Short mmCIF file of C-alpha atoms in Angstrom, two decimals:
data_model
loop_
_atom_site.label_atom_id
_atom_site.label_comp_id
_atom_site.label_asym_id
_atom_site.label_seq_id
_atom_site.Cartn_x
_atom_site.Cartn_y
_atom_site.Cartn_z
CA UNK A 19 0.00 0.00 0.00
CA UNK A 20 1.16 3.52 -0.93
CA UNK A 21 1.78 6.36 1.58
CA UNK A 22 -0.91 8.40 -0.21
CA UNK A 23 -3.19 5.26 0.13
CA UNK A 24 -2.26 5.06 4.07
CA UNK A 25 -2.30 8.26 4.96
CA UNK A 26 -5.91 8.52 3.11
CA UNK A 27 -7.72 5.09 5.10
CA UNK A 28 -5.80 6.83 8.38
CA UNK A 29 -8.06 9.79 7.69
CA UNK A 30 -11.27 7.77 6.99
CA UNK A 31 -10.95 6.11 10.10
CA UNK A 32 -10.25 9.16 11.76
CA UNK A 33 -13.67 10.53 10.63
CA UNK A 34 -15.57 7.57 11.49
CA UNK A 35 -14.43 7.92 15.15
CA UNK A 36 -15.17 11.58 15.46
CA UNK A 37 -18.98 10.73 13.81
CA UNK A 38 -19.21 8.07 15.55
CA UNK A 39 -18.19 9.18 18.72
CA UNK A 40 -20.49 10.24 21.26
CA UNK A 41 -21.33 14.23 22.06
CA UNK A 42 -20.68 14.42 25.46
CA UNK A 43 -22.06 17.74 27.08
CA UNK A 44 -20.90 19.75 29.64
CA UNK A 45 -21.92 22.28 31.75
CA UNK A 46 -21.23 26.61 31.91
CA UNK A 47 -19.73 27.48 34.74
CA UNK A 48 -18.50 30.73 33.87
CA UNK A 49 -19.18 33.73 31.66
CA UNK A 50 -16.95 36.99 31.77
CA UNK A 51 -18.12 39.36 29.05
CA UNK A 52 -18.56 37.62 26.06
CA UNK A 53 -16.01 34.67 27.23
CA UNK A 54 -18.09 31.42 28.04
CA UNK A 55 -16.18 28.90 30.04
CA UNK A 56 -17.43 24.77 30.14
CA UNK A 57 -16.44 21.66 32.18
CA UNK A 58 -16.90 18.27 30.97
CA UNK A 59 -16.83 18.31 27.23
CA UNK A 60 -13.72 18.18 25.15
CA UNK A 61 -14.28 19.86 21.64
CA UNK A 62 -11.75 20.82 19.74
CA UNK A 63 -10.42 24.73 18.73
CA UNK A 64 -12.44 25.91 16.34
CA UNK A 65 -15.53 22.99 16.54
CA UNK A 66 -19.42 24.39 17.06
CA UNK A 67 -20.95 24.32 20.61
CA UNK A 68 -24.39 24.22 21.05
CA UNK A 69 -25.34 26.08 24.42
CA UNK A 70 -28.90 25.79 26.35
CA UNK A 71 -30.49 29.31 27.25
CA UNK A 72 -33.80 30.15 28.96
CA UNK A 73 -35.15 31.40 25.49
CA UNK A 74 -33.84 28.80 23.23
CA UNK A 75 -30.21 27.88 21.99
CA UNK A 76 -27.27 29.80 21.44
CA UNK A 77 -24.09 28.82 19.07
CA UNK A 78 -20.92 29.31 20.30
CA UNK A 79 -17.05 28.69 18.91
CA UNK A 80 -14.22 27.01 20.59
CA UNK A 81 -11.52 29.66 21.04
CA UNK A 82 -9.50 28.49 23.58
CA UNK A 83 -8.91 25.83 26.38
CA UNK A 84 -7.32 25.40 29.97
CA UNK A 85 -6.75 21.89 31.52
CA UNK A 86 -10.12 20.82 31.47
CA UNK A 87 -11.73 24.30 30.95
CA UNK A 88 -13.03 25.11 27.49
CA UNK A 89 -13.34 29.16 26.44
CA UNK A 90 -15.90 30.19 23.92
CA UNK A 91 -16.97 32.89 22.02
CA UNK A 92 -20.59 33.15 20.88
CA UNK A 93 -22.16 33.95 17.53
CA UNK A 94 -25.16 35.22 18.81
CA UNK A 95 -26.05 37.80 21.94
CA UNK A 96 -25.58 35.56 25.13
CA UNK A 97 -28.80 37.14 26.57
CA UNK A 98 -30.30 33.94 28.10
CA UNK A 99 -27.35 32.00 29.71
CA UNK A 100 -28.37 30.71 32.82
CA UNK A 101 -25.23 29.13 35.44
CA UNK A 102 -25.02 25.07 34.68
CA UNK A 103 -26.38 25.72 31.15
CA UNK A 104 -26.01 22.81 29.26
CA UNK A 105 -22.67 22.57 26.74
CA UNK A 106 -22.96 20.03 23.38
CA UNK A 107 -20.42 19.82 21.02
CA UNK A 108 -21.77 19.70 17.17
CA UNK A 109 -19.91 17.05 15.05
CA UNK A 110 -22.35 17.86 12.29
CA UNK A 111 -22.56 21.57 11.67
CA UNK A 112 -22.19 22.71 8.33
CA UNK A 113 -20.38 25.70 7.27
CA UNK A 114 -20.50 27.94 4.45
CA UNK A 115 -22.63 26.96 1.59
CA UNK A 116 -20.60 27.10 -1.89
CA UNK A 117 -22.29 26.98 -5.11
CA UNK A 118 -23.09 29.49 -8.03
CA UNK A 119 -25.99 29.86 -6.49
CA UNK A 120 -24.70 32.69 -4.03
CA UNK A 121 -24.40 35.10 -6.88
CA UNK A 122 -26.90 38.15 -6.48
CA UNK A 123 -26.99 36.97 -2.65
CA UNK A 124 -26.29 38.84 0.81
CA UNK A 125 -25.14 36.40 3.40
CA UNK A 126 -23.80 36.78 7.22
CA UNK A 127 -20.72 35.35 8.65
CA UNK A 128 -21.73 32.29 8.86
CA UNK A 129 -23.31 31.69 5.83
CA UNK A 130 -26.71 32.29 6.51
CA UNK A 131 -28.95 34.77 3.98
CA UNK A 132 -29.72 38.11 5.09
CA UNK A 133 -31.54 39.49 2.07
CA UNK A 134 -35.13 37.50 2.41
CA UNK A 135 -34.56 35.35 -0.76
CA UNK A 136 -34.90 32.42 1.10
CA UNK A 137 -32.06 29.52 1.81
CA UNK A 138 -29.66 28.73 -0.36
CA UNK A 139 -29.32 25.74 -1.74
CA UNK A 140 -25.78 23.91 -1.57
CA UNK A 141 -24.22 20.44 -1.94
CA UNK A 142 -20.71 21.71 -1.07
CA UNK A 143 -20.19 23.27 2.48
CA UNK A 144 -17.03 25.04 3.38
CA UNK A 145 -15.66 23.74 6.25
CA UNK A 146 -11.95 23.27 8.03
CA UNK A 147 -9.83 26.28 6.62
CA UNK A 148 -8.09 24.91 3.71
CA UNK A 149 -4.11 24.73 3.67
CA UNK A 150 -1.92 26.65 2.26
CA UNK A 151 -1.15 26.92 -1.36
CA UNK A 152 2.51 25.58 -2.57
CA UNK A 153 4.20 28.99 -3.30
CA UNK A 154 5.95 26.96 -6.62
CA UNK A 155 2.07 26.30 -7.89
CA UNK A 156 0.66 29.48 -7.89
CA UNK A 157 0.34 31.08 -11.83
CA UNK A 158 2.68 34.24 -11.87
CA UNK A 159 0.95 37.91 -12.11
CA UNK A 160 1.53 38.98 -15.89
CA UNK A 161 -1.67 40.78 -17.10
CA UNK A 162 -3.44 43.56 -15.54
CA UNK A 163 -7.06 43.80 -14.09
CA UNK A 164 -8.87 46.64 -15.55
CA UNK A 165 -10.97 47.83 -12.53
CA UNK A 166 -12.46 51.09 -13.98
CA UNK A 167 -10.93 53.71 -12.16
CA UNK A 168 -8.67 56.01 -14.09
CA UNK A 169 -6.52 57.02 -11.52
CA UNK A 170 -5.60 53.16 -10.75
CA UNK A 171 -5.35 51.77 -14.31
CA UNK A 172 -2.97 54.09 -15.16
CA UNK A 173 -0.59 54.76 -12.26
CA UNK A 174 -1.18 52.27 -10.18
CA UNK A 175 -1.63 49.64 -12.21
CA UNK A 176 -3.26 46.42 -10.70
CA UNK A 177 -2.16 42.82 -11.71
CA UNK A 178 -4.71 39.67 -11.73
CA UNK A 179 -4.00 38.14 -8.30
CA UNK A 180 -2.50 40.91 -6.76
CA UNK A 181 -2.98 41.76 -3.25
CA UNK A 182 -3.24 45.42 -2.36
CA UNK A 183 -3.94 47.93 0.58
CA UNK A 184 -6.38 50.50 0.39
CA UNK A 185 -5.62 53.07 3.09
CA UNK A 186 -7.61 55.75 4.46
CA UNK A 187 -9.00 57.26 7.88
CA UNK A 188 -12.57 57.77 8.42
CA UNK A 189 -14.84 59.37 5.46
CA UNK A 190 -12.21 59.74 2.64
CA UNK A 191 -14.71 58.08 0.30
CA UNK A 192 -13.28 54.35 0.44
CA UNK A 193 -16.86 52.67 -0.14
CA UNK A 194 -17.34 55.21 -2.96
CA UNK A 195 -13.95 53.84 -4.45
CA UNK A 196 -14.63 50.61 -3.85
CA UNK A 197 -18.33 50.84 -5.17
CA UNK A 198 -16.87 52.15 -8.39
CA UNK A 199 -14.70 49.15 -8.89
CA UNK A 200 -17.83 47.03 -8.00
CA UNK A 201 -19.23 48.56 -11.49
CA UNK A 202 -15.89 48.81 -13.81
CA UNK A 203 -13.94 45.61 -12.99
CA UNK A 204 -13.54 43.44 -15.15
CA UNK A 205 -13.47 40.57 -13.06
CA UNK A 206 -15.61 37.62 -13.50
CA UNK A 207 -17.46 37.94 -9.87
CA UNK A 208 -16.98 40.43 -7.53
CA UNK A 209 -16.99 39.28 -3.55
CA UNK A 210 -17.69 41.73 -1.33
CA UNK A 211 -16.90 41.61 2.57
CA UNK A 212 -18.10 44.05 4.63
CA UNK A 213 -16.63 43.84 8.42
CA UNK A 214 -17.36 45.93 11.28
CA UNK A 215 -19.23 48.50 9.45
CA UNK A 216 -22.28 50.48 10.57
CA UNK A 217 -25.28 48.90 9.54
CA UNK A 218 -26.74 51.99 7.51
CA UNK A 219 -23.78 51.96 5.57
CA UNK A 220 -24.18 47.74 4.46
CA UNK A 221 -27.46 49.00 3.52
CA UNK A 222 -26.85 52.20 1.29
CA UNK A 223 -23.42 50.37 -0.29
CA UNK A 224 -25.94 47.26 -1.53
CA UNK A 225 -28.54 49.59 -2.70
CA UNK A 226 -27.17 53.09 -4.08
CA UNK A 227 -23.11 51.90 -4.60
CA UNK A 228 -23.41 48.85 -5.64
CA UNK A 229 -26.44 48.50 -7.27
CA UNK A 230 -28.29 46.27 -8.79
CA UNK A 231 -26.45 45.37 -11.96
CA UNK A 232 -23.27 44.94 -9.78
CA UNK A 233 -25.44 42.89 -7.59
CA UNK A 234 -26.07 40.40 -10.03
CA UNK A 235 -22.14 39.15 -10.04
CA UNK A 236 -21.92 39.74 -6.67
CA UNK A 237 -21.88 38.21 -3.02
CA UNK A 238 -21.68 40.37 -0.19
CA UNK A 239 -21.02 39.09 3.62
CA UNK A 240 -21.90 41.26 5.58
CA UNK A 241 -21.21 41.40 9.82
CA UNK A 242 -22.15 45.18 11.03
CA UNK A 243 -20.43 46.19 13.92
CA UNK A 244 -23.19 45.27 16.03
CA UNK A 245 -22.16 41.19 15.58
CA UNK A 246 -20.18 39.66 18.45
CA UNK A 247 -16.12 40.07 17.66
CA UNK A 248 -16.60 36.02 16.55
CA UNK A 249 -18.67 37.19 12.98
CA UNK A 250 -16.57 39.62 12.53
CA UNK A 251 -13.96 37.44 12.26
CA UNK A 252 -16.07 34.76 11.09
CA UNK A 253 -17.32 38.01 8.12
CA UNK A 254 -13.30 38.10 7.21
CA UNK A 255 -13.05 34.33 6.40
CA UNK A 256 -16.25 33.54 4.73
CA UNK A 257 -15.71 36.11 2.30
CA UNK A 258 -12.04 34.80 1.38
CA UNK A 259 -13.67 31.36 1.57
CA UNK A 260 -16.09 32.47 -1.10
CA UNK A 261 -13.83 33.39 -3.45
CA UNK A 262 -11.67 30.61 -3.24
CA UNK A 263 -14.62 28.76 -4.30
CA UNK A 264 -15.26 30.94 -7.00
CA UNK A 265 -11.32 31.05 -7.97
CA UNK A 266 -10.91 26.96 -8.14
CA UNK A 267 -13.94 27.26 -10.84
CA UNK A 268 -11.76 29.08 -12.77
CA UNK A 269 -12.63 32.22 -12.63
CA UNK A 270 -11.26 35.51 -12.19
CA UNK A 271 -12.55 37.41 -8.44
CA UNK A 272 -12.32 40.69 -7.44
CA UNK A 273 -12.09 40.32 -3.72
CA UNK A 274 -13.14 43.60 -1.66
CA UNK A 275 -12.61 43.44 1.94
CA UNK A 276 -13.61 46.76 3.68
CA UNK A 277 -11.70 46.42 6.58
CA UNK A 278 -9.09 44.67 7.31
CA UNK A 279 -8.48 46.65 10.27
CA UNK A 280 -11.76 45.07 12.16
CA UNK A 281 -10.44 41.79 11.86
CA UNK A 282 -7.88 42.31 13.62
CA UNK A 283 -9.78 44.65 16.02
CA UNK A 284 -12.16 41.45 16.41
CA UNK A 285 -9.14 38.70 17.07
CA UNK A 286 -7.85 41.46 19.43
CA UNK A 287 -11.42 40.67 21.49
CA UNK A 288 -11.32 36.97 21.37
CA UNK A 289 -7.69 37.18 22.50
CA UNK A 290 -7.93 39.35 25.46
CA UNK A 291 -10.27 37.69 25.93
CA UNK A 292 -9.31 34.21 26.57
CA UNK A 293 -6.13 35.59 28.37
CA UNK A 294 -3.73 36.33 26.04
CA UNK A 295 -1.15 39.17 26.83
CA UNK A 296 -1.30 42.04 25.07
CA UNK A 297 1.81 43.23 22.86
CA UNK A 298 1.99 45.83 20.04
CA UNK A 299 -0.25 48.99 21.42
CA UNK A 300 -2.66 46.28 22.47
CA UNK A 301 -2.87 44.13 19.94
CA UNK A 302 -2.04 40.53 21.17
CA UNK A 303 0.70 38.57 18.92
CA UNK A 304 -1.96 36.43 17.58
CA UNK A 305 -3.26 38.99 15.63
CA UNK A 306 -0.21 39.50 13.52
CA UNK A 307 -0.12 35.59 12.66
CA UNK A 308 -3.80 35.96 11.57
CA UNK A 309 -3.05 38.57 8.78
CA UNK A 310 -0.67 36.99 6.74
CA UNK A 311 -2.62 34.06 7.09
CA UNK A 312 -6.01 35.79 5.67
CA UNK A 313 -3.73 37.73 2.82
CA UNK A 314 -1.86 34.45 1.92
CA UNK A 315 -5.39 32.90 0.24
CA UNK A 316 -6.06 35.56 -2.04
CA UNK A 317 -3.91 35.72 -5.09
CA UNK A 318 -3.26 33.12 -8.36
CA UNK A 319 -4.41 29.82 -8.13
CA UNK A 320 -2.84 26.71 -9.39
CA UNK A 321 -3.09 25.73 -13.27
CA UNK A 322 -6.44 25.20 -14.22
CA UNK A 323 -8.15 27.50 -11.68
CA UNK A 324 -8.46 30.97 -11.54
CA UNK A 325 -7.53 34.31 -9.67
CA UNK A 326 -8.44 36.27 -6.76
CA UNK A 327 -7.32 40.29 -7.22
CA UNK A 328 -8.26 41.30 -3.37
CA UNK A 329 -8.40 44.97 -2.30
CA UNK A 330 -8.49 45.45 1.53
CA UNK A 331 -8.79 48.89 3.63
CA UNK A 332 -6.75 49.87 6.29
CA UNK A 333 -8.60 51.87 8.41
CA UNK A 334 -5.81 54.40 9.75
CA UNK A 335 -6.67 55.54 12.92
CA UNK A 336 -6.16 58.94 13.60
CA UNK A 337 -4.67 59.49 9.82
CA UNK A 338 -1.78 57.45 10.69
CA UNK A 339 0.10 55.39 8.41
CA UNK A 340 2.26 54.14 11.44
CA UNK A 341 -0.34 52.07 12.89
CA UNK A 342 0.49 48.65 13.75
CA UNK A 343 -1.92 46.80 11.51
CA UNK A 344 -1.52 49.79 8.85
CA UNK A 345 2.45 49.29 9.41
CA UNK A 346 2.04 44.76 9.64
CA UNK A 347 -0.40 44.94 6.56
CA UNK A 348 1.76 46.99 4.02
CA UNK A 349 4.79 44.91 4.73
CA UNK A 350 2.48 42.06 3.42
CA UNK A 351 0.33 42.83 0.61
CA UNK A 352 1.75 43.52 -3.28
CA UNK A 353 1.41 47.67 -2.98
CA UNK A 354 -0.85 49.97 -1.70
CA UNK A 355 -3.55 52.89 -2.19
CA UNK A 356 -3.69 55.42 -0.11
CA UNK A 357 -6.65 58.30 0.53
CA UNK A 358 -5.61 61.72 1.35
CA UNK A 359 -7.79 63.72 3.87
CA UNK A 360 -6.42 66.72 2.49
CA UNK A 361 -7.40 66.09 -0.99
CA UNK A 362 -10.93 64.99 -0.36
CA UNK A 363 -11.37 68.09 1.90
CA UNK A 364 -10.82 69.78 -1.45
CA UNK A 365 -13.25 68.16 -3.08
CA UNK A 366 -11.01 65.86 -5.49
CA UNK A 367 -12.42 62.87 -5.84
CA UNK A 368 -11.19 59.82 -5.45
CA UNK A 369 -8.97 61.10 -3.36
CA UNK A 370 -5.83 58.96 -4.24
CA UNK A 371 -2.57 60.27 -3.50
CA UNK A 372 -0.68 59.09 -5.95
CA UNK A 373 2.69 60.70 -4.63
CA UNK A 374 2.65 57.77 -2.07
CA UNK A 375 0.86 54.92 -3.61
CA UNK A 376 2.40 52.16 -5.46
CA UNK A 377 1.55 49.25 -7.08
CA UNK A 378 4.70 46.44 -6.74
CA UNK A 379 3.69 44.19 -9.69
CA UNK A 380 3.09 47.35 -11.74
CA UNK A 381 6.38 46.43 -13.98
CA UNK A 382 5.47 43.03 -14.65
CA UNK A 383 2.15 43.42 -16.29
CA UNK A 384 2.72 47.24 -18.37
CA UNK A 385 5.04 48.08 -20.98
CA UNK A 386 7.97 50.59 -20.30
CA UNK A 387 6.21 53.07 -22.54
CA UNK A 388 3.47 53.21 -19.74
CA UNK A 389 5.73 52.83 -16.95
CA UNK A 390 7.59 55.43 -18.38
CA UNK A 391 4.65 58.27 -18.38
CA UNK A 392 3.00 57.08 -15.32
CA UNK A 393 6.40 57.55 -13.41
CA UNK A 394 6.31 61.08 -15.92
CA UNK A 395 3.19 62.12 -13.95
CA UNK A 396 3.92 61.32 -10.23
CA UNK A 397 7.37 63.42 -10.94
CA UNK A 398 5.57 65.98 -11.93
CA UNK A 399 2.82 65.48 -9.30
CA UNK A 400 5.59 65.32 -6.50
CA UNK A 401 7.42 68.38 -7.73
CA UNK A 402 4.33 70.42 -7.40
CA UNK A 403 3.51 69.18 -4.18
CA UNK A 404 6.82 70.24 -2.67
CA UNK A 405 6.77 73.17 -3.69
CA UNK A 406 3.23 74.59 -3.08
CA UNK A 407 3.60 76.56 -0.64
CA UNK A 408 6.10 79.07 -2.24
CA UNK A 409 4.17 78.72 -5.29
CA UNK A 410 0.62 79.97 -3.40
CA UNK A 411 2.22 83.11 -2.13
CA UNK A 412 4.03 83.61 -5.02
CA UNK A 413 7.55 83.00 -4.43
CA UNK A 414 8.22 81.08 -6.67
CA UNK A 415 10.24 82.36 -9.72
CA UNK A 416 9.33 81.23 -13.40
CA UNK A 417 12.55 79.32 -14.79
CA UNK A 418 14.23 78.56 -11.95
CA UNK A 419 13.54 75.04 -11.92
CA UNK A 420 12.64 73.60 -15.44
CA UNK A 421 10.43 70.34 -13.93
CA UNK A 422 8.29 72.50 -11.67
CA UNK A 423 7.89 75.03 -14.60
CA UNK A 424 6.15 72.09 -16.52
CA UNK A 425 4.31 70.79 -12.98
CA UNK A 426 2.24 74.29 -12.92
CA UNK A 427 1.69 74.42 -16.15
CA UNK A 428 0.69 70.79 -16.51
CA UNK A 429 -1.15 70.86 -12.72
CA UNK A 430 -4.60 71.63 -13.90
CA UNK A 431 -4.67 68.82 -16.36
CA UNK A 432 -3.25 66.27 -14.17
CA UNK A 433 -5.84 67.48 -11.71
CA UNK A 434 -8.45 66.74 -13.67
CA UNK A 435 -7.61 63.23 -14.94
CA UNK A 436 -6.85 61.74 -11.73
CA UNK A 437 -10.31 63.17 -10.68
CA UNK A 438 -13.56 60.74 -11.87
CA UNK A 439 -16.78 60.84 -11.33
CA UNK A 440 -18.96 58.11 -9.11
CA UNK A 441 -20.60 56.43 -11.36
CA UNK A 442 -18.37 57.28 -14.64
CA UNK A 443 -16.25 53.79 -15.74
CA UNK A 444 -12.61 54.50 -17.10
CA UNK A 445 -11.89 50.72 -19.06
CA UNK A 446 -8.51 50.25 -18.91
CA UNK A 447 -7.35 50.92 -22.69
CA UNK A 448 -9.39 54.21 -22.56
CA UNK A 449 -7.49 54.90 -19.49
CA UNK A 450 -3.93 54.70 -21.52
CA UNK A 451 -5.26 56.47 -24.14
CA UNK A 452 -6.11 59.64 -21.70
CA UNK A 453 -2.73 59.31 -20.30
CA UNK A 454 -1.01 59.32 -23.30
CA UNK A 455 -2.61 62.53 -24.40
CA UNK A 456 -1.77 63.90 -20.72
CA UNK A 457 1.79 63.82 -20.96
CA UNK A 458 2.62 63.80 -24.98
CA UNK A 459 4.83 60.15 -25.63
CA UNK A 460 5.10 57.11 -27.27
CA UNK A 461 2.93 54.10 -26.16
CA UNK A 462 3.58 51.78 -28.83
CA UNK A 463 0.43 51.72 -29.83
#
């Protein structure tokens, strides 16, 4: 017998005792905040409790364990728990469904339909996180992903399978931005997470942003910040978990993920939670194993299957890029956007700075010609930006500096192509085209 044949009958067997073994429940005997602690059931990190209340049942996740304590963390509000509450663990609980049938569909963390369209039918569950793809079988990034926004197709050019950083503070227009990729991509399906978010905000991004011709390629997960820390996490996952389904059908995904920074908010939670020291201005050490983690599924996928292109904001607190998860996720991800304050203050909109945004697979899927002009423009960009101030009070002396000459003259212009309308859609070649005219060159074309 083969080691693959082994190793797969050690695994059947292995499944047949877990089915077949008995669900022996325990009992609460503790619950400190959102923590729920349980004596006399072993269940395994990560496995489905089911926990008795007063008014009915109440889900809960393994998150933790000491000596014959068990933490978890609920899904639902733990209004209810009563002391000596009855603890089962769920051997049985399905997961995610995945099918083509979640296209035009608004689901929760765990899977479950929020839009009233009734259940969704599924043969295929998503279960146990999947491991990690050999680095030597992913496809390599070599042609770009037209997502419909000027600004990006042209300077910051995005590859298909690239992983980038959107970063902004707090009403910079990042659902706008990412609305308008929604309806300009040209992506095969578009999956949309949306993580610790107020719940008007789901709400007017489904209806008014998104729409409901971007709906119909769509899945959106939605867990408002109103969820336990457990959905939000859970909100993070199934939306990756999504479009890995979607990728290993071959086809190409536009992965949104608006934020990034509440999953790690939400695993900072759990991990206090359950005990675990704090390190980095609070954030516990888990946390930055967690990111990479998430990140790492996104991307090319083997031969044969597809790609997920995955965009996720960084919520900078305060405006600062120095953040720890701002600072841990651009060391990770293939580039990053980033929203100025200052500029959407001004009204320009979308407010993409493109003096510090970059895009690190840029080179390998555009021609020099375009690398060439696009590096032509944030020269010129940069030049006028550092020198501003002298030339708003008029210090600044005509022909002293041949570069900046051409920056004001060429300022209005660049002004107004990196600015674009909501609901206006930029495809990529027109985008070229425009940016050939901009700056006067040769595209090969």
């Amino acid at each position: 017998m083969s080691s693959s044949q082994l190793a797969a009958n050690l695994k059947q067997q292995l499944q047949h005792i877990q089915k077949s073994r008995p669900n022996l429940a325990g009992r609460l005997v503790r619950v400190v905040g959102l923590t729920l602690e349980a004596t006399g059931c072993t269940a395994a990190i990560g496995q489905t409790c089911h926990v008795e209340t007063a008014s009915g049942q109440l889900f809960a996740e393994v998150v933790g364990f000491a000596n014959d304590r068990i933490f978890l963390m609920p899904k639902d509000d733990v209004s209810g728990v009563v002391p000596g509450a009855k603890v089962t663990p769920l051997n049985d609980f399905k997961g995610v469904p995945l099918t083509m049938a979640l296209l035009g569909r608004v689901i929760d963390g765990a899977g479950k339909p929020l839009d009233g369209k009734g259940p969704i039918v599924s043969q295929e569950f998503g279960g146990a996180k999947k491991p990690p793809i050999n680095p030597l079988q992913r496809q390599p990034i070599h042609a770009p992903l037209d997502v419909g926004v000027r600004a990006i197709n042209s300077i910051i050019t995005v590859g298909k399978g690239q992983r980038m950083g959107l970063f902004a503070g707090s009403g910079v227009g990042k659902s706008v931005l990412l609305g308008m990729m929604t309806r300009g991509t040209a992506a095969d399906v578009i999956v949309v997470g949306l993580v610790g978010e107020r719940g008007r905000e789901v709400k007017e991004f489904i209806d008014e942003i998104l729409g409901e011709e971007g709906r119909k390629r769509s899945v959106v997960v939605a867990a408002p910040a109103d969820v336990s820390p457990l959905m939000r996490l859970k909100g993070c996952e199934t939306a990756v978990q999504v479009a890995e389904y979607f990728r290993e059908q071959g086809l190409d995904v536009l992965l949104l993920l608006d934020s990034i920074t509440r999953y790690a908010q939400a695993q900072r939670e759990i991990a206090l939670a359950v005990g675990e020291p704090p390190a980095t201005k609070g954030y516990p050490p888990s946390v930055f194993a967690k990111l990479p983690a998430l990140v790492e599924r996104a991307g090319n996928g083997a031969v044969g299957q597809g790609s997920i292109t995955a965009f996720y904001t960084v919520l900078s607190e305060g405006d600062d890029l120095q953040d720890p998860i701002a600072d841990a996720s651009r060391a990770i991800l293939d580039g990053h956007i980033v929203l100025s304050r200052q500029l959407a203050d001004s009204g320009h909109f979308p407010a993409i700075d493109i003096e510090k945004s970059i895009s690190r697979v840029m080179p390998a899927v555009t021609s020099m010609e375009h690398q060439k002009l696009a590096r032509a423009v944030k020269q010129l960009y940069a030049a006028y930006q550092q020198s501003k101030d002298l030339i708003s009070i008029g210090a600044y002396v005509k022909g002293a500096d041949p570069q900046l000459d051409a920056a004001v003259q060429l300022m209005p212009k660049i002004r107004g192509f990196l600015q674009q309308e909501m609901k206006e859609v930029v495809p990529y070649d027109e985008s070229l085209t425009q940016l050939d005219k901009l700056l006067p060159g040769t595209m090969g074309r």
